[in-house]
Amino acid sequence: MSAVNVTNVAVLGNPSSFQSPFQFEISYECVAALKEDLEWKLIYVGSAEDETYDQLLESVFVGPVNVGTYRFVLQADPPDPARIRAEDIIGVTVLLLTCSYVGQEFVRIGYYVNNDYDDEKLREQPPQTVLIDKIRRNILTDKPRVTKFPINFHPENCETGEQAPPPGNVSEADGNEALPPDGNEEQVPSPKNGSDKGGS
């Protein structure tokens, strides 16, 4: 059983311009106190064929992790278009929201993102040079793809004989049913700056 469950993710300010920051309001519950902070990451997939074009938009550590329900807003800068191939800027790509504990990723939420010109004439006759300031970004929030990975939330217990969960036991779900709204009273954790932004 996971010690942390994501109960809801709301995408704020969507749709928006390509150059606008990303904002995700994340709600989650902790059913067991953890010694270390949670690490949340937001990754922009720059190319479906080559992961070297992926961009780590934000990495933030959030804690303390005590029993209870929590909510915070993760904000990240938009991707650097100079690091995306011109032919991959317009069209559909993927945005990944992940959460890890002591370097172990235990949940990944993927959203399709549609980038297109907000002007009908530009859509019908795209210019040879991509006009970044004319692109509208729309995150498709109705069916996020949620993948959960079993991890050991208490690695310190390995010394006392507790075994880590077996690898390969991954569960996946499509749609909001994996992220039910949470009506309980929530606490606001303290985000802390994580690792430097860069390619993942």
mmCIF file of C-alpha atoms in Angstrom:
data_model
loop_
_atom_site.group_PDB
_atom_site.id
_atom_site.type_symbol
_atom_site.label_atom_id
_atom_site.label_comp_id
_atom_site.label_asym_id
_atom_site.label_seq_id
_atom_site.Cartn_x
_atom_site.Cartn_y
_atom_site.Cartn_z
ATOM 1 C CA MET A 1 0.000 0.000 0.000
ATOM 2 C CA SER A 2 1.317 3.421 -0.928
ATOM 3 C CA ALA A 3 2.088 5.825 1.898
ATOM 4 C CA VAL A 4 1.170 8.773 -0.358
ATOM 5 C CA ASN A 5 -1.851 8.990 -2.654
ATOM 6 C CA VAL A 6 -2.483 11.797 -5.133
ATOM 7 C CA THR A 7 -6.180 12.651 -4.771
ATOM 8 C CA ASN A 8 -6.593 15.459 -7.294
ATOM 9 C CA VAL A 9 -4.647 17.572 -9.774
ATOM 10 C CA ALA A 10 -6.181 20.786 -11.129
ATOM 11 C CA VAL A 11 -4.521 22.540 -14.060
ATOM 12 C CA LEU A 12 -4.809 26.292 -13.522
ATOM 13 C CA GLY A 13 -4.906 28.945 -16.234
ATOM 14 C CA ASN A 14 -5.605 26.494 -19.028
ATOM 15 C CA PRO A 15 -5.603 27.005 -21.981
ATOM 16 C CA SER A 16 -2.945 29.686 -22.160
ATOM 17 C CA SER A 17 -0.195 31.030 -24.371
ATOM 18 C CA PHE A 18 2.835 28.827 -25.031
ATOM 19 C CA GLN A 19 5.040 31.220 -23.045
ATOM 20 C CA SER A 20 2.878 31.244 -19.909
ATOM 21 C CA PRO A 21 4.055 29.412 -16.773
ATOM 22 C CA PHE A 22 2.490 26.064 -15.902
ATOM 23 C CA GLN A 23 0.423 25.898 -12.707
ATOM 24 C CA PHE A 24 -0.799 22.674 -11.121
ATOM 25 C CA GLU A 25 -2.794 22.581 -7.889
ATOM 26 C CA ILE A 26 -1.903 19.205 -6.393
ATOM 27 C CA SER A 27 -3.842 17.512 -3.582
ATOM 28 C CA TYR A 28 -2.541 14.393 -1.885
ATOM 29 C CA GLU A 29 -2.914 12.382 1.287
ATOM 30 C CA CYS A 30 -0.285 10.763 3.475
ATOM 31 C CA VAL A 31 -1.363 7.666 5.376
ATOM 32 C CA ALA A 32 2.009 7.205 7.065
ATOM 33 C CA ALA A 33 4.575 9.730 8.252
ATOM 34 C CA LEU A 34 7.779 9.822 6.204
ATOM 35 C CA LYS A 35 11.231 10.962 7.277
ATOM 36 C CA GLU A 36 12.211 12.627 3.997
ATOM 37 C CA ASP A 37 10.528 15.167 1.709
ATOM 38 C CA LEU A 38 8.629 14.325 -1.468
ATOM 39 C CA GLU A 39 10.158 15.401 -4.779
ATOM 40 C CA TRP A 40 7.761 16.648 -7.456
ATOM 41 C CA LYS A 41 8.906 17.104 -11.054
ATOM 42 C CA LEU A 42 7.323 18.543 -14.174
ATOM 43 C CA ILE A 43 8.791 17.315 -17.472
ATOM 44 C CA TYR A 44 7.975 18.544 -20.981
ATOM 45 C CA VAL A 45 8.415 15.919 -23.692
ATOM 46 C CA GLY A 46 9.994 17.767 -26.594
ATOM 47 C CA SER A 47 9.988 14.841 -29.020
ATOM 48 C CA ALA A 48 8.176 11.512 -29.078
ATOM 49 C CA GLU A 49 11.171 9.912 -30.825
ATOM 50 C CA ASP A 50 14.090 11.305 -28.830
ATOM 51 C CA GLU A 51 14.045 11.775 -25.058
ATOM 52 C CA THR A 52 17.134 13.996 -25.204
ATOM 53 C CA TYR A 53 14.700 16.774 -26.105
ATOM 54 C CA ASP A 54 12.824 16.340 -22.810
ATOM 55 C CA GLN A 55 13.020 19.375 -20.533
ATOM 56 C CA LEU A 56 12.846 19.307 -16.734
ATOM 57 C CA LEU A 57 10.739 22.391 -16.097
ATOM 58 C CA GLU A 58 10.711 22.217 -12.307
ATOM 59 C CA SER A 59 11.895 20.049 -9.446
ATOM 60 C CA VAL A 60 10.764 20.898 -5.929
ATOM 61 C CA PHE A 61 11.002 19.138 -2.568
ATOM 62 C CA VAL A 62 7.887 19.359 -0.386
ATOM 63 C CA GLY A 63 7.661 18.521 3.295
ATOM 64 C CA PRO A 64 7.384 17.686 6.099
ATOM 65 C CA VAL A 65 5.400 14.554 5.255
ATOM 66 C CA ASN A 66 3.150 13.762 8.201
ATOM 67 C CA VAL A 67 -0.174 11.928 8.240
ATOM 68 C CA GLY A 68 -2.903 14.102 6.728
ATOM 69 C CA THR A 69 -4.124 15.699 3.517
ATOM 70 C CA TYR A 70 -2.173 18.377 1.693
ATOM 71 C CA ARG A 71 -2.528 20.808 -1.181
ATOM 72 C CA PHE A 72 -0.052 23.109 -2.924
ATOM 73 C CA VAL A 73 0.455 24.828 -6.275
ATOM 74 C CA LEU A 74 3.403 23.744 -8.405
ATOM 75 C CA GLN A 75 4.446 26.479 -10.815
ATOM 76 C CA ALA A 76 6.987 25.985 -13.583
ATOM 77 C CA ASP A 77 8.413 28.047 -16.410
ATOM 78 C CA PRO A 78 7.367 27.115 -19.959
ATOM 79 C CA PRO A 79 9.755 25.006 -22.045
ATOM 80 C CA ASP A 80 12.587 26.678 -23.917
ATOM 81 C CA PRO A 81 11.523 26.611 -27.593
ATOM 82 C CA ALA A 82 15.178 26.833 -28.638
ATOM 83 C CA ARG A 83 15.616 23.301 -27.264
ATOM 84 C CA ILE A 84 12.689 21.896 -29.275
ATOM 85 C CA ARG A 85 12.939 20.996 -32.945
ATOM 86 C CA ALA A 86 10.871 23.422 -35.026
ATOM 87 C CA GLU A 87 8.753 20.614 -36.466
ATOM 88 C CA ASP A 88 7.845 19.421 -32.943
ATOM 89 C CA ILE A 89 6.657 22.746 -31.487
ATOM 90 C CA ILE A 90 3.263 22.746 -33.208
ATOM 91 C CA GLY A 91 1.093 19.700 -32.557
ATOM 92 C CA VAL A 92 0.471 17.272 -29.705
ATOM 93 C CA THR A 93 3.057 16.362 -27.089
ATOM 94 C CA VAL A 94 3.104 15.112 -23.491
ATOM 95 C CA LEU A 95 3.612 16.735 -20.091
ATOM 96 C CA LEU A 96 4.675 14.507 -17.181
ATOM 97 C CA LEU A 97 4.050 15.226 -13.506
ATOM 98 C CA THR A 98 5.957 12.830 -11.252
ATOM 99 C CA CYS A 99 6.470 12.329 -7.541
ATOM 100 C CA SER A 100 9.388 10.498 -5.939
ATOM 101 C CA TYR A 101 10.543 9.579 -2.462
ATOM 102 C CA VAL A 102 14.288 9.203 -1.765
ATOM 103 C CA GLY A 103 14.922 8.900 -5.484
ATOM 104 C CA GLN A 104 12.158 6.351 -6.094
ATOM 105 C CA GLU A 105 9.401 7.471 -8.464
ATOM 106 C CA PHE A 106 6.034 6.131 -7.292
ATOM 107 C CA VAL A 107 3.497 8.020 -9.395
ATOM 108 C CA ARG A 108 3.549 9.518 -12.897
ATOM 109 C CA ILE A 109 0.677 11.524 -14.363
ATOM 110 C CA GLY A 110 0.811 12.197 -18.089
ATOM 111 C CA TYR A 111 -1.185 14.837 -19.944
ATOM 112 C CA TYR A 112 -1.496 15.378 -23.662
ATOM 113 C CA VAL A 113 -0.708 18.959 -24.663
ATOM 114 C CA ASN A 114 -1.905 20.512 -27.907
ATOM 115 C CA ASN A 115 0.086 23.485 -29.226
ATOM 116 C CA ASP A 116 -1.407 25.396 -32.139
ATOM 117 C CA TYR A 117 -1.787 28.922 -33.446
ATOM 118 C CA ASP A 118 -4.669 30.884 -31.955
ATOM 119 C CA ASP A 119 -5.231 32.619 -35.297
ATOM 120 C CA GLU A 120 -7.241 30.655 -37.853
ATOM 121 C CA LYS A 121 -5.273 32.075 -40.775
ATOM 122 C CA LEU A 122 -2.004 30.935 -39.214
ATOM 123 C CA ARG A 123 -3.454 27.469 -38.628
ATOM 124 C CA GLU A 124 -4.509 27.193 -42.262
ATOM 125 C CA GLN A 125 -1.252 28.606 -43.624
ATOM 126 C CA PRO A 126 1.505 28.098 -41.026
ATOM 127 C CA PRO A 127 4.507 30.396 -41.480
ATOM 128 C CA GLN A 128 7.874 28.836 -42.271
ATOM 129 C CA THR A 129 9.312 30.270 -39.062
ATOM 130 C CA VAL A 130 7.388 29.271 -35.937
ATOM 131 C CA LEU A 131 5.828 32.290 -34.203
ATOM 132 C CA ILE A 132 6.102 31.332 -30.532
ATOM 133 C CA ASP A 133 4.131 34.345 -29.286
ATOM 134 C CA LYS A 134 1.147 33.309 -31.432
ATOM 135 C CA ILE A 135 0.920 29.740 -30.123
ATOM 136 C CA ARG A 136 -1.832 28.692 -27.726
ATOM 137 C CA ARG A 137 -1.223 25.794 -25.358
ATOM 138 C CA ASN A 138 -4.070 23.529 -24.291
ATOM 139 C CA ILE A 139 -3.492 20.792 -21.717
ATOM 140 C CA LEU A 140 -6.048 18.014 -22.182
ATOM 141 C CA THR A 141 -7.116 17.487 -18.589
ATOM 142 C CA ASP A 142 -10.083 15.159 -19.070
ATOM 143 C CA LYS A 143 -8.099 11.920 -19.348
ATOM 144 C CA PRO A 144 -4.708 12.017 -17.652
ATOM 145 C CA ARG A 145 -2.752 8.769 -17.747
ATOM 146 C CA VAL A 146 -1.779 7.719 -14.235
ATOM 147 C CA THR A 147 0.947 5.140 -13.629
ATOM 148 C CA LYS A 148 1.816 3.954 -10.118
ATOM 149 C CA PHE A 149 5.029 2.183 -9.152
ATOM 150 C CA PRO A 150 5.494 0.169 -5.931
ATOM 151 C CA ILE A 151 8.400 1.475 -3.857
ATOM 152 C CA ASN A 152 9.737 1.091 -0.344
ATOM 153 C CA PHE A 153 8.596 4.149 1.614
ATOM 154 C CA HIS A 154 10.593 3.022 4.658
ATOM 155 C CA PRO A 155 14.027 1.978 3.351
ATOM 156 C CA GLU A 156 15.425 2.357 6.856
ATOM 157 C CA ASN A 157 13.435 -0.770 7.795
ATOM 158 C CA CYS A 158 15.422 -2.883 5.333
ATOM 159 C CA GLU A 159 18.050 -3.232 8.030
ATOM 160 C CA THR A 160 15.465 -4.900 10.260
ATOM 161 C CA GLY A 161 14.437 -7.424 7.640
ATOM 162 C CA GLU A 162 11.582 -5.666 5.835
ATOM 163 C CA GLN A 163 11.747 -6.374 2.130
ATOM 164 C CA ALA A 164 11.297 -3.831 -0.639
ATOM 165 C CA PRO A 165 8.332 -4.423 -2.971
ATOM 166 C CA PRO A 166 9.060 -6.581 -6.026
ATOM 167 C CA PRO A 167 9.833 -4.649 -9.218
ATOM 168 C CA GLY A 168 7.549 -4.704 -12.206
ATOM 169 C CA ASN A 169 4.249 -4.469 -10.305
ATOM 170 C CA VAL A 170 3.024 -1.356 -12.068
ATOM 171 C CA SER A 171 -0.593 -0.233 -12.204
ATOM 172 C CA GLU A 172 -2.004 2.152 -14.773
ATOM 173 C CA ALA A 173 -5.275 4.019 -15.095
ATOM 174 C CA ASP A 174 -6.770 6.415 -17.593
ATOM 175 C CA GLY A 175 -9.042 9.306 -16.701
ATOM 176 C CA ASN A 176 -10.036 11.229 -13.613
ATOM 177 C CA GLU A 177 -11.212 8.146 -11.750
ATOM 178 C CA ALA A 178 -7.615 7.742 -10.566
ATOM 179 C CA LEU A 179 -7.639 11.271 -9.173
ATOM 180 C CA PRO A 180 -10.869 11.645 -7.161
ATOM 181 C CA PRO A 181 -11.623 15.047 -5.640
ATOM 182 C CA ASP A 182 -10.698 15.301 -1.989
ATOM 183 C CA GLY A 183 -13.097 17.163 0.282
ATOM 184 C CA ASN A 184 -11.128 16.756 3.510
ATOM 185 C CA GLU A 185 -9.402 19.564 5.319
ATOM 186 C CA GLU A 186 -6.000 20.065 3.773
ATOM 187 C CA GLN A 187 -2.682 21.382 4.973
ATOM 188 C CA VAL A 188 -0.351 23.542 2.933
ATOM 189 C CA PRO A 189 3.155 22.026 2.844
ATOM 190 C CA SER A 190 6.318 24.036 2.390
ATOM 191 C CA PRO A 191 7.845 23.726 -1.095
ATOM 192 C CA LYS A 192 11.625 23.898 -1.237
ATOM 193 C CA ASN A 193 13.727 24.473 -4.322
ATOM 194 C CA GLY A 194 15.059 21.240 -5.735
ATOM 195 C CA SER A 195 17.665 20.414 -8.305
ATOM 196 C CA ASP A 196 18.612 22.779 -11.091
ATOM 197 C CA LYS A 197 16.397 22.794 -14.140
ATOM 198 C CA GLY A 198 17.791 21.123 -17.198
ATOM 199 C CA GLY A 199 17.395 18.184 -19.478
ATOM 200 C CA SER A 200 16.279 14.948 -17.950
#
